[in-house]
């Protein structure tokens, strides 16, 4: 998930304290541990408190007398509070992190290393989530749950243009969009795609065999101006030029609201966006409920479009004195039984085994299939220092509005990324 990494992680005093603690494997954790502190976001508190209790019961059953204390935070607040206690005796034993937040903390040595073999189905963790907890070949967290991206379109608009079924290939998608655009005219976006949406744009890049950055000889270098990446960016620009008729400078934050206003036939975004658009508070057409359809986004390369896989991970701060029991709690919460509970709440699982089962259910087949092909941000030490929201969005606005050519914009972005991507 896209989360803001608070700059306080770099505070010198905090890091000096962490450095004195080592980098994992410490922390006594036997039956004599009296208390376990678990920090989760309000998502767990509001949506699946019974799963939290089940994990508590499983662990306290093994450790009689153990007290488990929970604290719940909103996403905007959590990291500032975490940064304030990481180098103290008040650090939690388990903390939930957005998967894009993990890197900066792993680089700084804030989390203890864990053994993946201690956790259910770790050999089948989803690729995008596995990458988010791995740094320099070591594992520093456990995937919790995932959220993917899908295509979503209006069945009535497609039917007006003579299209009755969702696309299975990119050729079918563009043919349908061409028909919709012709039928609806220049004031309508057959595909509403905000140009600065770097999650969507990078899907085109990775589909074409490109990448944001790659590692060579132990160092990272930006590769947005590679031939493969340029191929993906050029196709992304073609989509914007052909089907996006709205303001190309706006970002994707209110895409579901714009979609609900009725001037677009399709979006490519988080799986929840279609359902949110058809909510009566957002649906200004009165026609969207039951009329929107998710589909697996096909890619120009011929396969399914690789999507950014957002989600949450659970980590054990290096200052925890209960690391073994913390690992037991994480496994009880994210393991086989926990995953079934999370699936029942509409989440995607952390592993391919459970994901495969979802593909057989029409209600979950689309997001489950889409999540099989994913990409993740570069796990480079300086990626947290890259002003990605600015660097990549600036590049994409320049491409979308034509202020720079694709090649010029990509080269500028590469130069900005290369300045910091290898720095710690």
mmCIF file of C-alpha atoms in Angstrom:
data_model
loop_
_atom_site.group_PDB
_atom_site.id
_atom_site.type_symbol
_atom_site.label_atom_id
_atom_site.label_comp_id
_atom_site.label_asym_id
_atom_site.label_seq_id
_atom_site.Cartn_x
_atom_site.Cartn_y
_atom_site.Cartn_z
ATOM 1 C CA UNK A 1 0.000 0.000 0.000
ATOM 2 C CA UNK A 2 1.155 3.545 -0.585
ATOM 3 C CA UNK A 3 2.181 4.917 2.814
ATOM 4 C CA UNK A 4 4.291 7.942 3.789
ATOM 5 C CA UNK A 5 7.615 7.017 5.383
ATOM 6 C CA UNK A 6 8.201 9.571 8.126
ATOM 7 C CA UNK A 7 11.538 11.307 7.860
ATOM 8 C CA UNK A 8 12.208 10.816 11.550
ATOM 9 C CA UNK A 9 13.520 7.313 10.820
ATOM 10 C CA UNK A 10 16.818 8.995 10.059
ATOM 11 C CA UNK A 11 17.177 10.765 13.394
ATOM 12 C CA UNK A 12 20.727 10.199 14.537
ATOM 13 C CA UNK A 13 19.892 9.539 18.175
ATOM 14 C CA UNK A 14 17.421 6.820 17.306
ATOM 15 C CA UNK A 15 19.824 5.086 14.966
ATOM 16 C CA UNK A 16 22.648 5.189 17.483
ATOM 17 C CA UNK A 17 20.387 3.376 19.918
ATOM 18 C CA UNK A 18 19.442 0.763 17.344
ATOM 19 C CA UNK A 19 23.035 0.200 16.335
ATOM 20 C CA UNK A 20 23.872 -0.690 19.932
ATOM 21 C CA UNK A 21 21.262 -3.458 19.870
ATOM 22 C CA UNK A 22 22.501 -5.474 16.935
ATOM 23 C CA UNK A 23 20.306 -6.604 14.064
ATOM 24 C CA UNK A 24 18.163 -9.496 15.093
ATOM 25 C CA UNK A 25 18.217 -12.804 16.851
ATOM 26 C CA UNK A 26 18.404 -11.123 20.259
ATOM 27 C CA UNK A 27 15.542 -10.742 22.640
ATOM 28 C CA UNK A 28 14.827 -13.403 25.191
ATOM 29 C CA UNK A 29 11.588 -15.184 24.510
ATOM 30 C CA UNK A 30 10.572 -18.041 26.675
ATOM 31 C CA UNK A 31 7.686 -18.879 28.912
ATOM 32 C CA UNK A 32 8.916 -16.218 31.344
ATOM 33 C CA UNK A 33 7.976 -13.375 28.995
ATOM 34 C CA UNK A 34 5.268 -11.529 30.865
ATOM 35 C CA UNK A 35 3.913 -9.147 28.220
ATOM 36 C CA UNK A 36 3.697 -8.845 24.465
ATOM 37 C CA UNK A 37 2.879 -5.511 22.846
ATOM 38 C CA UNK A 38 1.289 -5.631 19.394
ATOM 39 C CA UNK A 39 0.708 -2.546 17.255
ATOM 40 C CA UNK A 40 -1.820 -2.869 14.463
ATOM 41 C CA UNK A 41 -3.723 -0.349 12.404
ATOM 42 C CA UNK A 42 -7.385 0.372 12.937
ATOM 43 C CA UNK A 43 -8.183 -1.896 9.968
ATOM 44 C CA UNK A 44 -7.769 -4.902 12.273
ATOM 45 C CA UNK A 45 -9.572 -3.242 15.166
ATOM 46 C CA UNK A 46 -12.600 -2.298 13.073
ATOM 47 C CA UNK A 47 -12.837 -5.171 10.615
ATOM 48 C CA UNK A 48 -11.468 -8.390 12.107
ATOM 49 C CA UNK A 49 -11.050 -8.105 15.897
ATOM 50 C CA UNK A 50 -12.037 -11.760 16.277
ATOM 51 C CA UNK A 51 -8.926 -12.765 14.300
ATOM 52 C CA UNK A 52 -6.753 -10.777 16.681
ATOM 53 C CA UNK A 53 -8.385 -12.523 19.638
ATOM 54 C CA UNK A 54 -7.898 -15.938 18.031
ATOM 55 C CA UNK A 55 -4.165 -15.263 17.677
ATOM 56 C CA UNK A 56 -4.030 -14.056 21.280
ATOM 57 C CA UNK A 57 -5.769 -17.201 22.491
ATOM 58 C CA UNK A 58 -3.434 -19.458 20.530
ATOM 59 C CA UNK A 59 -0.336 -17.846 22.034
ATOM 60 C CA UNK A 60 -1.565 -17.458 25.599
ATOM 61 C CA UNK A 61 -2.591 -21.108 25.490
ATOM 62 C CA UNK A 62 1.091 -21.960 25.071
ATOM 63 C CA UNK A 63 2.298 -19.300 27.510
ATOM 64 C CA UNK A 64 -0.021 -19.183 30.525
ATOM 65 C CA UNK A 65 0.077 -15.836 32.275
ATOM 66 C CA UNK A 66 1.239 -13.945 29.197
ATOM 67 C CA UNK A 67 -0.482 -10.579 28.829
ATOM 68 C CA UNK A 68 -0.942 -9.323 25.266
ATOM 69 C CA UNK A 69 -1.419 -5.585 24.960
ATOM 70 C CA UNK A 70 -2.738 -4.087 21.732
ATOM 71 C CA UNK A 71 -2.462 -0.553 20.418
ATOM 72 C CA UNK A 72 -4.219 0.570 17.254
ATOM 73 C CA UNK A 73 -3.244 3.475 15.033
ATOM 74 C CA UNK A 74 -4.357 5.230 11.911
ATOM 75 C CA UNK A 75 -1.921 5.057 9.020
ATOM 76 C CA UNK A 76 -0.998 8.774 9.124
ATOM 77 C CA UNK A 77 -0.004 8.559 12.799
ATOM 78 C CA UNK A 78 1.699 5.202 13.219
ATOM 79 C CA UNK A 79 5.187 5.854 11.910
ATOM 80 C CA UNK A 80 5.761 9.046 13.848
ATOM 81 C CA UNK A 81 4.833 7.188 17.054
ATOM 82 C CA UNK A 82 6.980 4.218 16.063
ATOM 83 C CA UNK A 83 10.015 6.362 15.306
ATOM 84 C CA UNK A 84 9.719 7.973 18.719
ATOM 85 C CA UNK A 85 10.040 4.645 20.588
ATOM 86 C CA UNK A 86 12.128 2.358 18.376
ATOM 87 C CA UNK A 87 15.358 3.002 20.255
ATOM 88 C CA UNK A 88 13.734 2.795 23.689
ATOM 89 C CA UNK A 89 12.417 0.108 26.004
ATOM 90 C CA UNK A 90 8.911 1.088 24.923
ATOM 91 C CA UNK A 91 9.273 -0.335 21.413
ATOM 92 C CA UNK A 92 6.441 -2.745 20.520
ATOM 93 C CA UNK A 93 7.140 -6.419 19.973
ATOM 94 C CA UNK A 94 5.055 -6.625 16.787
ATOM 95 C CA UNK A 95 4.216 -3.747 14.457
ATOM 96 C CA UNK A 96 2.138 -3.594 11.287
ATOM 97 C CA UNK A 97 3.803 -1.860 8.349
ATOM 98 C CA UNK A 98 2.586 -0.972 4.886
ATOM 99 C CA UNK A 99 4.722 -3.006 2.507
ATOM 100 C CA UNK A 100 6.175 0.133 0.917
ATOM 101 C CA UNK A 101 7.259 1.345 4.353
ATOM 102 C CA UNK A 102 9.452 -1.644 5.173
ATOM 103 C CA UNK A 103 12.573 -0.770 3.195
ATOM 104 C CA UNK A 104 13.659 2.363 5.056
ATOM 105 C CA UNK A 105 13.391 0.600 8.392
ATOM 106 C CA UNK A 106 15.218 -2.517 7.192
ATOM 107 C CA UNK A 107 18.071 -0.409 5.821
ATOM 108 C CA UNK A 108 18.452 1.289 9.198
ATOM 109 C CA UNK A 109 18.463 -1.990 11.123
ATOM 110 C CA UNK A 110 15.233 -1.225 12.960
ATOM 111 C CA UNK A 111 13.715 -4.704 12.619
ATOM 112 C CA UNK A 112 14.945 -8.098 13.772
ATOM 113 C CA UNK A 113 15.759 -10.745 11.193
ATOM 114 C CA UNK A 114 13.279 -13.636 11.138
ATOM 115 C CA UNK A 115 13.488 -17.195 9.840
ATOM 116 C CA UNK A 116 10.839 -17.659 7.120
ATOM 117 C CA UNK A 117 10.650 -21.376 7.928
ATOM 118 C CA UNK A 118 8.885 -20.525 11.187
ATOM 119 C CA UNK A 119 5.865 -19.176 9.308
ATOM 120 C CA UNK A 120 3.110 -21.059 7.525
ATOM 121 C CA UNK A 121 3.385 -21.253 3.739
ATOM 122 C CA UNK A 122 6.361 -18.901 3.601
ATOM 123 C CA UNK A 123 7.621 -20.837 0.574
ATOM 124 C CA UNK A 124 4.504 -19.644 -1.265
ATOM 125 C CA UNK A 125 4.415 -15.979 -0.176
ATOM 126 C CA UNK A 126 3.261 -13.707 -2.997
ATOM 127 C CA UNK A 127 6.259 -12.316 -4.874
ATOM 128 C CA UNK A 128 5.458 -8.655 -4.286
ATOM 129 C CA UNK A 129 5.011 -9.232 -0.556
ATOM 130 C CA UNK A 130 8.109 -11.426 -0.250
ATOM 131 C CA UNK A 131 10.185 -8.681 -1.844
ATOM 132 C CA UNK A 132 8.836 -6.133 0.622
ATOM 133 C CA UNK A 133 10.226 -8.008 3.647
ATOM 134 C CA UNK A 134 13.569 -8.959 2.095
ATOM 135 C CA UNK A 135 16.717 -6.847 2.160
ATOM 136 C CA UNK A 136 20.144 -8.016 1.021
ATOM 137 C CA UNK A 137 18.984 -11.621 1.068
ATOM 138 C CA UNK A 138 17.626 -11.566 4.629
ATOM 139 C CA UNK A 139 14.036 -11.551 5.862
ATOM 140 C CA UNK A 140 12.842 -8.885 8.288
ATOM 141 C CA UNK A 141 9.085 -9.308 8.321
ATOM 142 C CA UNK A 142 6.106 -11.497 7.494
ATOM 143 C CA UNK A 143 3.463 -10.683 4.865
ATOM 144 C CA UNK A 144 0.036 -10.150 6.413
ATOM 145 C CA UNK A 145 -2.435 -9.595 3.562
ATOM 146 C CA UNK A 146 -2.493 -8.149 0.049
ATOM 147 C CA UNK A 147 -4.478 -5.848 -2.200
ATOM 148 C CA UNK A 148 -4.218 -5.810 -5.971
ATOM 149 C CA UNK A 149 -5.311 -3.777 -8.989
ATOM 150 C CA UNK A 150 -7.808 -4.665 -11.674
ATOM 151 C CA UNK A 151 -9.591 -3.220 -14.659
ATOM 152 C CA UNK A 152 -13.177 -2.073 -14.109
ATOM 153 C CA UNK A 153 -15.652 -0.936 -16.713
ATOM 154 C CA UNK A 154 -19.278 0.008 -17.209
ATOM 155 C CA UNK A 155 -21.184 -2.824 -18.834
ATOM 156 C CA UNK A 156 -23.868 -0.482 -20.144
ATOM 157 C CA UNK A 157 -21.356 1.773 -21.891
ATOM 158 C CA UNK A 158 -19.612 -1.228 -23.411
ATOM 159 C CA UNK A 159 -22.954 -2.638 -24.592
ATOM 160 C CA UNK A 160 -23.829 0.664 -26.268
ATOM 161 C CA UNK A 161 -20.682 0.211 -28.338
ATOM 162 C CA UNK A 162 -21.573 -3.379 -29.169
ATOM 163 C CA UNK A 163 -19.245 -5.039 -26.635
ATOM 164 C CA UNK A 164 -20.851 -7.707 -24.460
ATOM 165 C CA UNK A 165 -17.952 -9.394 -22.648
ATOM 166 C CA UNK A 166 -14.913 -8.119 -20.765
ATOM 167 C CA UNK A 167 -11.607 -8.247 -22.640
ATOM 168 C CA UNK A 168 -9.338 -11.268 -22.384
ATOM 169 C CA UNK A 169 -6.467 -9.792 -24.396
ATOM 170 C CA UNK A 170 -4.982 -6.348 -24.872
ATOM 171 C CA UNK A 171 -6.141 -6.332 -28.498
ATOM 172 C CA UNK A 172 -9.691 -6.985 -27.336
ATOM 173 C CA UNK A 173 -9.356 -4.225 -24.737
ATOM 174 C CA UNK A 174 -8.166 -1.574 -27.171
ATOM 175 C CA UNK A 175 -10.728 -2.616 -29.792
ATOM 176 C CA UNK A 176 -13.501 -2.241 -27.214
ATOM 177 C CA UNK A 177 -12.149 1.110 -26.036
ATOM 178 C CA UNK A 178 -11.911 2.347 -29.619
ATOM 179 C CA UNK A 179 -15.572 1.449 -30.123
ATOM 180 C CA UNK A 180 -16.588 3.119 -26.859
ATOM 181 C CA UNK A 181 -14.619 6.269 -27.615
ATOM 182 C CA UNK A 182 -16.164 6.520 -31.063
ATOM 183 C CA UNK A 183 -19.677 5.971 -29.696
ATOM 184 C CA UNK A 184 -19.404 8.417 -26.782
ATOM 185 C CA UNK A 185 -17.416 11.189 -28.435
ATOM 186 C CA UNK A 186 -14.552 13.520 -27.437
ATOM 187 C CA UNK A 187 -16.045 14.693 -24.132
ATOM 188 C CA UNK A 188 -15.955 11.175 -22.710
ATOM 189 C CA UNK A 189 -12.934 9.190 -21.459
ATOM 190 C CA UNK A 190 -13.248 5.617 -22.638
ATOM 191 C CA UNK A 191 -10.476 4.935 -20.110
ATOM 192 C CA UNK A 192 -10.113 7.444 -17.292
ATOM 193 C CA UNK A 193 -6.400 7.161 -16.501
ATOM 194 C CA UNK A 194 -4.793 10.028 -14.544
ATOM 195 C CA UNK A 195 -1.347 10.424 -16.065
ATOM 196 C CA UNK A 196 0.600 10.819 -12.743
ATOM 197 C CA UNK A 197 -0.610 7.419 -11.505
ATOM 198 C CA UNK A 198 2.814 5.778 -11.364
ATOM 199 C CA UNK A 199 1.406 2.465 -10.145
ATOM 200 C CA UNK A 200 -0.467 2.087 -13.432
ATOM 201 C CA UNK A 201 2.338 3.490 -15.575
ATOM 202 C CA UNK A 202 4.945 1.184 -14.075
ATOM 203 C CA UNK A 203 2.698 -1.783 -14.841
ATOM 204 C CA UNK A 204 3.200 -0.919 -18.517
ATOM 205 C CA UNK A 205 6.955 -0.625 -17.909
ATOM 206 C CA UNK A 206 7.251 -4.024 -16.215
ATOM 207 C CA UNK A 207 4.940 -5.623 -18.775
ATOM 208 C CA UNK A 208 7.359 -4.526 -21.483
ATOM 209 C CA UNK A 209 10.322 -6.069 -19.643
ATOM 210 C CA UNK A 210 11.535 -2.793 -18.154
ATOM 211 C CA UNK A 211 11.977 -1.702 -14.551
ATOM 212 C CA UNK A 212 12.299 1.393 -12.405
ATOM 213 C CA UNK A 213 15.826 0.352 -11.453
ATOM 214 C CA UNK A 214 18.022 -2.726 -11.588
ATOM 215 C CA UNK A 215 20.995 -3.987 -9.615
ATOM 216 C CA UNK A 216 24.311 -4.582 -11.351
ATOM 217 C CA UNK A 217 27.551 -5.469 -9.622
ATOM 218 C CA UNK A 218 26.187 -4.651 -6.208
ATOM 219 C CA UNK A 219 24.943 -1.200 -7.200
ATOM 220 C CA UNK A 220 21.570 0.016 -8.377
ATOM 221 C CA UNK A 221 20.926 2.155 -11.420
ATOM 222 C CA UNK A 222 17.733 3.671 -12.718
ATOM 223 C CA UNK A 223 16.464 2.074 -15.932
ATOM 224 C CA UNK A 224 13.392 4.063 -16.946
ATOM 225 C CA UNK A 225 15.201 5.139 -20.110
ATOM 226 C CA UNK A 226 16.107 1.574 -21.121
ATOM 227 C CA UNK A 227 14.601 0.404 -24.434
ATOM 228 C CA UNK A 228 12.200 -1.906 -22.598
ATOM 229 C CA UNK A 229 11.007 0.743 -20.171
ATOM 230 C CA UNK A 230 10.578 3.269 -22.972
ATOM 231 C CA UNK A 231 8.448 0.770 -24.855
ATOM 232 C CA UNK A 232 6.118 0.529 -21.867
ATOM 233 C CA UNK A 233 6.048 4.294 -21.306
ATOM 234 C CA UNK A 234 5.298 4.956 -24.961
ATOM 235 C CA UNK A 235 2.330 2.609 -24.840
ATOM 236 C CA UNK A 236 1.155 4.321 -21.658
ATOM 237 C CA UNK A 237 1.323 7.670 -23.469
ATOM 238 C CA UNK A 238 -0.659 6.220 -26.380
ATOM 239 C CA UNK A 239 -3.393 5.192 -23.936
ATOM 240 C CA UNK A 240 -3.473 8.695 -22.442
ATOM 241 C CA UNK A 241 -3.571 10.358 -25.834
ATOM 242 C CA UNK A 242 -6.268 8.052 -27.184
ATOM 243 C CA UNK A 243 -8.683 7.453 -24.322
ATOM 244 C CA UNK A 244 -8.051 9.950 -21.508
ATOM 245 C CA UNK A 245 -10.028 13.101 -22.304
ATOM 246 C CA UNK A 246 -10.077 14.655 -18.820
ATOM 247 C CA UNK A 247 -7.457 16.737 -16.996
ATOM 248 C CA UNK A 248 -4.133 14.946 -17.462
ATOM 249 C CA UNK A 249 -2.477 16.752 -14.562
ATOM 250 C CA UNK A 250 -4.761 15.338 -11.847
ATOM 251 C CA UNK A 251 -3.568 12.382 -9.810
ATOM 252 C CA UNK A 252 -5.531 9.245 -9.011
ATOM 253 C CA UNK A 253 -6.578 10.079 -5.440
ATOM 254 C CA UNK A 254 -10.187 10.876 -6.397
ATOM 255 C CA UNK A 255 -10.457 8.512 -9.358
ATOM 256 C CA UNK A 256 -13.405 6.633 -7.838
ATOM 257 C CA UNK A 257 -15.259 9.926 -7.384
ATOM 258 C CA UNK A 258 -14.596 11.045 -10.955
ATOM 259 C CA UNK A 259 -15.664 7.617 -12.194
ATOM 260 C CA UNK A 260 -18.926 8.005 -10.337
ATOM 261 C CA UNK A 261 -19.675 11.238 -12.194
ATOM 262 C CA UNK A 262 -20.393 9.262 -15.336
ATOM 263 C CA UNK A 263 -17.931 10.619 -17.889
ATOM 264 C CA UNK A 264 -15.714 7.549 -18.076
ATOM 265 C CA UNK A 265 -16.150 4.014 -19.311
ATOM 266 C CA UNK A 266 -13.258 2.297 -17.537
ATOM 267 C CA UNK A 267 -10.607 2.618 -14.839
ATOM 268 C CA UNK A 268 -7.530 0.595 -13.849
ATOM 269 C CA UNK A 269 -7.014 0.803 -10.106
ATOM 270 C CA UNK A 270 -7.354 -0.831 -6.713
ATOM 271 C CA UNK A 271 -10.005 -3.543 -6.616
ATOM 272 C CA UNK A 272 -12.174 -1.526 -4.219
ATOM 273 C CA UNK A 273 -12.464 1.540 -6.449
ATOM 274 C CA UNK A 274 -15.303 0.268 -8.610
ATOM 275 C CA UNK A 275 -17.444 -0.653 -5.618
ATOM 276 C CA UNK A 276 -16.733 2.732 -4.054
ATOM 277 C CA UNK A 277 -17.702 4.541 -7.256
ATOM 278 C CA UNK A 278 -21.099 2.826 -7.313
ATOM 279 C CA UNK A 279 -21.864 3.779 -3.725
ATOM 280 C CA UNK A 280 -24.940 6.060 -3.788
ATOM 281 C CA UNK A 281 -22.888 8.886 -2.321
ATOM 282 C CA UNK A 282 -20.492 8.800 -5.283
ATOM 283 C CA UNK A 283 -22.723 7.575 -8.109
ATOM 284 C CA UNK A 284 -24.045 10.746 -9.700
ATOM 285 C CA UNK A 285 -25.545 8.823 -12.627
ATOM 286 C CA UNK A 286 -27.774 6.519 -10.611
ATOM 287 C CA UNK A 287 -26.787 3.770 -13.040
ATOM 288 C CA UNK A 288 -23.606 2.249 -11.649
ATOM 289 C CA UNK A 289 -24.802 -0.194 -8.993
ATOM 290 C CA UNK A 290 -24.728 -3.669 -10.502
ATOM 291 C CA UNK A 291 -23.454 -2.194 -13.751
ATOM 292 C CA UNK A 292 -19.713 -2.207 -13.038
ATOM 293 C CA UNK A 293 -17.525 -5.200 -13.780
ATOM 294 C CA UNK A 294 -13.988 -6.021 -12.656
ATOM 295 C CA UNK A 295 -11.693 -7.860 -15.036
ATOM 296 C CA UNK A 296 -8.092 -8.998 -15.066
ATOM 297 C CA UNK A 297 -6.133 -6.301 -16.827
ATOM 298 C CA UNK A 298 -4.507 -7.706 -19.992
ATOM 299 C CA UNK A 299 -1.049 -6.449 -20.885
ATOM 300 C CA UNK A 300 0.336 -5.425 -24.283
ATOM 301 C CA UNK A 301 2.951 -8.208 -24.042
ATOM 302 C CA UNK A 302 0.264 -10.878 -24.320
ATOM 303 C CA UNK A 303 -0.089 -11.954 -20.698
ATOM 304 C CA UNK A 304 -1.866 -10.469 -17.749
ATOM 305 C CA UNK A 305 -0.652 -6.998 -16.810
ATOM 306 C CA UNK A 306 1.769 -7.146 -13.867
ATOM 307 C CA UNK A 307 0.202 -5.078 -11.085
ATOM 308 C CA UNK A 308 1.594 -3.341 -8.050
ATOM 309 C CA UNK A 309 0.745 -5.524 -5.095
ATOM 310 C CA UNK A 310 0.022 -3.428 -2.056
ATOM 311 C CA UNK A 311 -0.499 -4.830 1.395
ATOM 312 C CA UNK A 312 0.672 -5.001 4.982
ATOM 313 C CA UNK A 313 3.547 -6.794 6.696
ATOM 314 C CA UNK A 314 4.270 -7.555 10.357
ATOM 315 C CA UNK A 315 7.736 -6.894 11.763
ATOM 316 C CA UNK A 316 9.516 -7.359 15.087
ATOM 317 C CA UNK A 317 11.481 -4.299 16.248
ATOM 318 C CA UNK A 318 15.059 -5.166 17.109
ATOM 319 C CA UNK A 319 14.607 -3.793 20.639
ATOM 320 C CA UNK A 320 11.891 -6.333 21.430
ATOM 321 C CA UNK A 321 12.740 -8.556 24.398
ATOM 322 C CA UNK A 322 10.150 -11.111 23.303
ATOM 323 C CA UNK A 323 11.157 -11.874 19.747
ATOM 324 C CA UNK A 324 10.364 -15.595 19.827
ATOM 325 C CA UNK A 325 6.893 -15.113 21.291
ATOM 326 C CA UNK A 326 6.358 -12.218 18.876
ATOM 327 C CA UNK A 327 7.107 -14.610 16.013
ATOM 328 C CA UNK A 328 4.638 -17.121 17.462
ATOM 329 C CA UNK A 329 1.942 -14.453 17.586
ATOM 330 C CA UNK A 330 2.639 -13.373 14.005
ATOM 331 C CA UNK A 331 2.361 -16.954 12.787
ATOM 332 C CA UNK A 332 -0.878 -17.474 14.690
ATOM 333 C CA UNK A 333 -2.278 -14.302 13.133
ATOM 334 C CA UNK A 334 -1.015 -14.704 9.556
ATOM 335 C CA UNK A 335 -0.842 -18.494 9.337
ATOM 336 C CA UNK A 336 -3.228 -20.939 7.700
ATOM 337 C CA UNK A 337 -6.186 -20.301 10.021
ATOM 338 C CA UNK A 338 -5.610 -16.560 10.121
ATOM 339 C CA UNK A 339 -5.506 -16.360 6.342
ATOM 340 C CA UNK A 340 -8.883 -18.054 6.072
ATOM 341 C CA UNK A 341 -10.322 -15.426 8.375
ATOM 342 C CA UNK A 342 -8.765 -12.612 6.367
ATOM 343 C CA UNK A 343 -10.099 -14.111 3.135
ATOM 344 C CA UNK A 344 -13.584 -14.168 4.606
ATOM 345 C CA UNK A 345 -13.227 -10.406 5.160
ATOM 346 C CA UNK A 346 -12.489 -9.802 1.481
ATOM 347 C CA UNK A 347 -8.692 -9.570 1.613
ATOM 348 C CA UNK A 348 -6.238 -11.287 -0.662
ATOM 349 C CA UNK A 349 -4.017 -13.822 1.117
ATOM 350 C CA UNK A 350 -0.266 -13.538 1.635
ATOM 351 C CA UNK A 351 0.468 -16.748 -0.280
ATOM 352 C CA UNK A 352 -0.085 -18.403 -3.645
ATOM 353 C CA UNK A 353 -1.605 -21.573 -2.181
ATOM 354 C CA UNK A 354 -4.613 -19.755 -0.756
ATOM 355 C CA UNK A 355 -4.704 -17.473 -3.781
ATOM 356 C CA UNK A 356 -5.134 -20.466 -6.104
ATOM 357 C CA UNK A 357 -8.274 -21.507 -4.234
ATOM 358 C CA UNK A 358 -9.791 -18.060 -4.743
ATOM 359 C CA UNK A 359 -9.447 -18.351 -8.497
ATOM 360 C CA UNK A 360 -12.192 -20.976 -8.546
ATOM 361 C CA UNK A 361 -14.762 -18.668 -6.954
ATOM 362 C CA UNK A 362 -16.420 -16.198 -9.350
ATOM 363 C CA UNK A 363 -16.592 -13.626 -6.547
ATOM 364 C CA UNK A 364 -12.823 -13.594 -6.064
ATOM 365 C CA UNK A 365 -11.434 -14.959 -9.328
ATOM 366 C CA UNK A 366 -10.565 -11.581 -10.860
ATOM 367 C CA UNK A 367 -8.478 -10.026 -8.039
ATOM 368 C CA UNK A 368 -6.894 -13.404 -7.254
ATOM 369 C CA UNK A 369 -5.837 -13.965 -10.865
ATOM 370 C CA UNK A 370 -4.601 -10.395 -11.231
ATOM 371 C CA UNK A 371 -2.430 -10.710 -8.116
ATOM 372 C CA UNK A 372 -0.485 -13.652 -9.570
ATOM 373 C CA UNK A 373 1.487 -11.307 -11.811
ATOM 374 C CA UNK A 374 2.967 -8.448 -9.807
ATOM 375 C CA UNK A 375 5.865 -6.028 -9.473
ATOM 376 C CA UNK A 376 7.373 -4.152 -6.554
ATOM 377 C CA UNK A 377 9.526 -1.093 -6.014
ATOM 378 C CA UNK A 378 13.340 -1.450 -6.126
ATOM 379 C CA UNK A 379 14.651 -2.780 -2.807
ATOM 380 C CA UNK A 380 17.651 -0.453 -3.042
ATOM 381 C CA UNK A 381 19.105 1.171 0.099
ATOM 382 C CA UNK A 382 18.334 4.682 -1.119
ATOM 383 C CA UNK A 383 14.880 4.046 -2.555
ATOM 384 C CA UNK A 384 13.340 5.569 0.555
ATOM 385 C CA UNK A 385 15.270 8.757 -0.206
ATOM 386 C CA UNK A 386 13.876 8.972 -3.728
ATOM 387 C CA UNK A 387 11.028 11.463 -3.848
ATOM 388 C CA UNK A 388 9.126 8.917 -5.880
ATOM 389 C CA UNK A 389 5.764 10.604 -5.621
ATOM 390 C CA UNK A 390 7.392 13.701 -7.071
ATOM 391 C CA UNK A 391 9.980 12.160 -9.387
ATOM 392 C CA UNK A 392 7.733 9.613 -11.081
ATOM 393 C CA UNK A 393 4.617 11.780 -11.090
ATOM 394 C CA UNK A 394 6.561 14.680 -12.571
ATOM 395 C CA UNK A 395 7.852 12.409 -15.311
ATOM 396 C CA UNK A 396 4.360 11.123 -16.047
ATOM 397 C CA UNK A 397 2.747 14.564 -16.039
ATOM 398 C CA UNK A 398 5.367 15.694 -18.535
ATOM 399 C CA UNK A 399 4.597 12.671 -20.692
ATOM 400 C CA UNK A 400 0.834 13.015 -20.362
ATOM 401 C CA UNK A 401 0.728 16.730 -21.165
ATOM 402 C CA UNK A 402 3.407 16.555 -23.861
ATOM 403 C CA UNK A 403 5.713 19.035 -22.086
ATOM 404 C CA UNK A 404 8.563 16.590 -22.641
ATOM 405 C CA UNK A 405 9.023 13.619 -24.898
ATOM 406 C CA UNK A 406 8.913 10.184 -23.282
ATOM 407 C CA UNK A 407 12.658 9.858 -23.753
ATOM 408 C CA UNK A 408 13.464 13.250 -22.213
ATOM 409 C CA UNK A 409 11.159 12.740 -19.236
ATOM 410 C CA UNK A 410 12.514 9.250 -18.546
ATOM 411 C CA UNK A 411 16.111 10.450 -18.716
ATOM 412 C CA UNK A 412 15.407 13.238 -16.219
ATOM 413 C CA UNK A 413 13.742 10.772 -13.846
ATOM 414 C CA UNK A 414 16.695 8.385 -14.120
ATOM 415 C CA UNK A 415 19.106 11.176 -13.247
ATOM 416 C CA UNK A 416 17.102 12.118 -10.157
ATOM 417 C CA UNK A 417 16.849 8.518 -8.985
ATOM 418 C CA UNK A 418 20.525 7.736 -9.585
ATOM 419 C CA UNK A 419 21.602 10.554 -7.291
ATOM 420 C CA UNK A 420 20.300 8.802 -4.182
ATOM 421 C CA UNK A 421 19.314 5.223 -4.908
ATOM 422 C CA UNK A 422 22.516 3.693 -3.540
ATOM 423 C CA UNK A 423 22.803 5.893 -0.455
ATOM 424 C CA UNK A 424 21.843 4.694 3.014
#
